[in-house]
PDB file of C-alpha atoms in Angstrom:
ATOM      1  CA  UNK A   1       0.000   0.000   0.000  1.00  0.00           C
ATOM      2  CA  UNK A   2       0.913   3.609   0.276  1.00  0.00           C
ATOM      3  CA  UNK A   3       2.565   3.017   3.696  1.00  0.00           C
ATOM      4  CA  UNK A   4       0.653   6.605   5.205  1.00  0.00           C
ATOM      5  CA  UNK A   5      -1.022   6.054   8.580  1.00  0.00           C
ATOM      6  CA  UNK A   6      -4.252   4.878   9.994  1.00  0.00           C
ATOM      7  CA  UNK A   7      -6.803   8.127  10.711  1.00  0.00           C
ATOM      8  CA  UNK A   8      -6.367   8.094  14.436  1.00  0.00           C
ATOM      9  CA  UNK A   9     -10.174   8.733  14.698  1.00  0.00           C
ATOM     10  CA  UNK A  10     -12.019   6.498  12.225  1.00  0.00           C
ATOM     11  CA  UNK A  11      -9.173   4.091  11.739  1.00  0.00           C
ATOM     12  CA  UNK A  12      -9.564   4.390   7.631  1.00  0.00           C
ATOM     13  CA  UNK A  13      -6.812   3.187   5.459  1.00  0.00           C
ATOM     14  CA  UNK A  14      -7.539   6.037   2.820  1.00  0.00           C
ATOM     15  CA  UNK A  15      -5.592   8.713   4.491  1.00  0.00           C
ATOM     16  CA  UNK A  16      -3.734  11.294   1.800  1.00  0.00           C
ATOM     17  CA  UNK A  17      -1.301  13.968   1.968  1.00  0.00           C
ATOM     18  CA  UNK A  18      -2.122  17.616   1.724  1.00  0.00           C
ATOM     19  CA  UNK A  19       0.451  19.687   2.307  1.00  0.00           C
ATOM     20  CA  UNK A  20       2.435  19.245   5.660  1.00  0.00           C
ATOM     21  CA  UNK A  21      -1.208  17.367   6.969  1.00  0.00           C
ATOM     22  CA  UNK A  22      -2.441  14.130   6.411  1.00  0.00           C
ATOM     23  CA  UNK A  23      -6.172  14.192   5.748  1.00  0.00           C
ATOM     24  CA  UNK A  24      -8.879  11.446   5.764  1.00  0.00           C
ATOM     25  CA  UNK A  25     -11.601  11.310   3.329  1.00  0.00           C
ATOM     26  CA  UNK A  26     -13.968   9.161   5.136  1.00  0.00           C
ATOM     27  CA  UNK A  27     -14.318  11.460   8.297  1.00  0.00           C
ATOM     28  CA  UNK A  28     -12.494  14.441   7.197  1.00  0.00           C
ATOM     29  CA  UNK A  29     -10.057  14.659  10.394  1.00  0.00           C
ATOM     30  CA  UNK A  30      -6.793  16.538   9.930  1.00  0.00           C
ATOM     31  CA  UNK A  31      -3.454  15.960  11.793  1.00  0.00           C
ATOM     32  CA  UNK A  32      -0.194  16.899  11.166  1.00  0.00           C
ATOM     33  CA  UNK A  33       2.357  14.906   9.664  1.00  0.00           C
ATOM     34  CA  UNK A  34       4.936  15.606  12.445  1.00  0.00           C
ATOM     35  CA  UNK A  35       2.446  14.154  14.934  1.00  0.00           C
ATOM     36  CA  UNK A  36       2.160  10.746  12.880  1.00  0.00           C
ATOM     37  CA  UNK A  37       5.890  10.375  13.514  1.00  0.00           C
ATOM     38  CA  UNK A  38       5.574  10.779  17.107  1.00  0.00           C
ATOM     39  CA  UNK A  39       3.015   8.373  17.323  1.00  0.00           C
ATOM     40  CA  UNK A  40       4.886   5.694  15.420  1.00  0.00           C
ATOM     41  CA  UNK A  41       7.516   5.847  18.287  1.00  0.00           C
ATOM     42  CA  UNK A  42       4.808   4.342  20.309  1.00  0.00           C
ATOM     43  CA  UNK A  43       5.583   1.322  22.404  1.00  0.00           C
ATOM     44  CA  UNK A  44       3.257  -1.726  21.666  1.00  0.00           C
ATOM     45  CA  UNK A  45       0.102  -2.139  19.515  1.00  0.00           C
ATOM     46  CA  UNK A  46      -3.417  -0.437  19.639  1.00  0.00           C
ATOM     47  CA  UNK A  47      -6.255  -3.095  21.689  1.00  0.00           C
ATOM     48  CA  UNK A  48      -9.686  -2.165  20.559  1.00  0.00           C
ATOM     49  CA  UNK A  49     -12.158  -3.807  22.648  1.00  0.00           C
ATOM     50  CA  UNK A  50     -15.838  -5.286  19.872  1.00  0.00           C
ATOM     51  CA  UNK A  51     -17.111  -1.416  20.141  1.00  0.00           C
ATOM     52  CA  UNK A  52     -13.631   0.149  18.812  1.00  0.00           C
ATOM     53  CA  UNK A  53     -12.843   1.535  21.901  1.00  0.00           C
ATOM     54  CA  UNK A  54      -8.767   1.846  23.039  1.00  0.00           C
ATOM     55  CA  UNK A  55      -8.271  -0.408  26.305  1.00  0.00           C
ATOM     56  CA  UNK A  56      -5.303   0.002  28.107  1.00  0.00           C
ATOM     57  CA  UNK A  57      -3.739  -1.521  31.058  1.00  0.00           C
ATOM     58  CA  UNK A  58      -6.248  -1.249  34.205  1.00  0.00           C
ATOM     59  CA  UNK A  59      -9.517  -0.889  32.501  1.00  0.00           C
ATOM     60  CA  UNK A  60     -12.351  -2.405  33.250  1.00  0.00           C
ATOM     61  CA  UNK A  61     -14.068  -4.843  30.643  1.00  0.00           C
ATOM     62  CA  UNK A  62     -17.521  -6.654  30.350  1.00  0.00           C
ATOM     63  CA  UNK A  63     -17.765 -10.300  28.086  1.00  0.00           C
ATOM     64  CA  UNK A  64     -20.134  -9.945  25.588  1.00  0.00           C
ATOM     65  CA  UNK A  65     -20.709 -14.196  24.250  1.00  0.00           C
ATOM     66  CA  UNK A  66     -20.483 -16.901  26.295  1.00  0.00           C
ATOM     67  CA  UNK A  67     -17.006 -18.081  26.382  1.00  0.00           C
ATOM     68  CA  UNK A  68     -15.970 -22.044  26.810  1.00  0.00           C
ATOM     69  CA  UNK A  69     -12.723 -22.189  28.963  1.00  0.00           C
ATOM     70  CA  UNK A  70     -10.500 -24.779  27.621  1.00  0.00           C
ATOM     71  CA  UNK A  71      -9.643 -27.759  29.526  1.00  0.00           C
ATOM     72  CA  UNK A  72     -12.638 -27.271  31.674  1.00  0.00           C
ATOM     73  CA  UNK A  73     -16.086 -27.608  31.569  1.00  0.00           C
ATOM     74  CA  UNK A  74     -17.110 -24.209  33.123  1.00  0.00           C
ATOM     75  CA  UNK A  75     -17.575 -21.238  30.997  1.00  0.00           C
ATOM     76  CA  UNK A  76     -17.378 -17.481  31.063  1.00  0.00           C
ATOM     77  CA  UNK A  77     -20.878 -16.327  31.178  1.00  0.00           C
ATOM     78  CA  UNK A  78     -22.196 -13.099  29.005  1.00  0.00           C
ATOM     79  CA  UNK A  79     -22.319  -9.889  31.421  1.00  0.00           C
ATOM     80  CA  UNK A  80     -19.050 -11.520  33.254  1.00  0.00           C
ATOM     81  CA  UNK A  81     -17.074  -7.544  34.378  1.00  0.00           C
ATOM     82  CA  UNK A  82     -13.194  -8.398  34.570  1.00  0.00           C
ATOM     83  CA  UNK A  83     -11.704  -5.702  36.405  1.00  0.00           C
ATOM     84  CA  UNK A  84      -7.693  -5.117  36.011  1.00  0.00           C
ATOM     85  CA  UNK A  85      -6.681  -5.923  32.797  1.00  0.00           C
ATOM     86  CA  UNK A  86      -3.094  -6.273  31.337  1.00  0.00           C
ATOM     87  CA  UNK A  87      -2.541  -6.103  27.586  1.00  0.00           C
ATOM     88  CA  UNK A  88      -0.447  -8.740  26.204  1.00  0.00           C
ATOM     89  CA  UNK A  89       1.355  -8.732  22.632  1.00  0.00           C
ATOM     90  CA  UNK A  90       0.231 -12.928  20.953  1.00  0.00           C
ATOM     91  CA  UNK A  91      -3.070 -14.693  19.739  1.00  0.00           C
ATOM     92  CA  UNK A  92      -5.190 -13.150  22.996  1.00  0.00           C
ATOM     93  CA  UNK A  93      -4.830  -9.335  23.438  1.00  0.00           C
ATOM     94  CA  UNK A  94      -5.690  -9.835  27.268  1.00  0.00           C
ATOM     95  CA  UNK A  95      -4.312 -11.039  30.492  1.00  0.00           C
ATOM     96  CA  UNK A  96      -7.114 -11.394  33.334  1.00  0.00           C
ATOM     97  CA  UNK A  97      -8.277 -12.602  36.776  1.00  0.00           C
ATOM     98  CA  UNK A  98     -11.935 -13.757  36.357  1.00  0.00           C
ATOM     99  CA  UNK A  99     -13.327 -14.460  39.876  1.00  0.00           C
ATOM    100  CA  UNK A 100     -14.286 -18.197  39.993  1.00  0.00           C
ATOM    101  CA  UNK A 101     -11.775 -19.439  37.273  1.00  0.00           C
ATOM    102  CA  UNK A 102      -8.288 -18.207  37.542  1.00  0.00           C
ATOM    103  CA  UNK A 103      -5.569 -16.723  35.423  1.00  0.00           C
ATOM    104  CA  UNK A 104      -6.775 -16.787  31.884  1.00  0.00           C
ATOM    105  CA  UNK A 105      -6.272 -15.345  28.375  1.00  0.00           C
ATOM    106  CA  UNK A 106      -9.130 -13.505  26.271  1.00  0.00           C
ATOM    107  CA  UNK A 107      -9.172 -12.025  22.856  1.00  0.00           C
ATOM    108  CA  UNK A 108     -10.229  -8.256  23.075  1.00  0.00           C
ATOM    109  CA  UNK A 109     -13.000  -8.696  19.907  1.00  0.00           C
ATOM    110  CA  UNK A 110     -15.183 -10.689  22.653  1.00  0.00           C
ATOM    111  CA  UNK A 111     -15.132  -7.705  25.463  1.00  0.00           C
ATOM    112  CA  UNK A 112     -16.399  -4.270  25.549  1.00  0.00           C
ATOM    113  CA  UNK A 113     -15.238  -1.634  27.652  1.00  0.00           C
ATOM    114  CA  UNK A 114     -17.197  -1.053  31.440  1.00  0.00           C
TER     115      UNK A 114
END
């Protein structure tokens, strides 16, 4: 692709240059170029929880579909709030106490944030 960034608001791939601004068509937000480069010195990826929301370390979530916990036959119940998150780089965005089962590993696209 073009290799320009993400709009940090709407998340389109469209972006285009305009100047010393990068501009995106789909929601019309406008940022500087200079900021883009500060943002790609970030440490670690962007977790968006099913809604699109950022989550970050600490937050609060809420499971939205029943999920089966493997090598058990209890499960993770719909309305379930895990409190405390960390976010984790690998196949499940999300490291998490759930009260009742332990230690386990969820992927964010089956949470929304509390």
């Amino acid at each position: 692709m073009s290799g320009l960034p993400p709009c940090p608001q709407c998340s389109s791939e469209f972006t285009y240059e305009d100047g010393a601004m990068y501009v995106c068509p789909e929601c019309a937000h406008e940022w500087p170029q200079a900021a883009a480069a500060a943002d790609a010195g970030e440490a670690g990826p962007v977790v968006r929880d099913a809604n699109g929301n950022v989550l970050a370390d600490g937050d609060t979530v809420v499971v939205i579909k029943d999920l089966k916990v493997k090598g058990s036959s209890s499960v993770v119940k719909v309305g379930t709030k895990v409190k405390n998150i960390r976010l984790v780089e690998g196949d499940h965005d999300i490291d998490c106490k759930i009260d009742g089962i332990g230690s386990m590993g969820l992927k964010s696209e089956f949470v929304k944030k509390a």
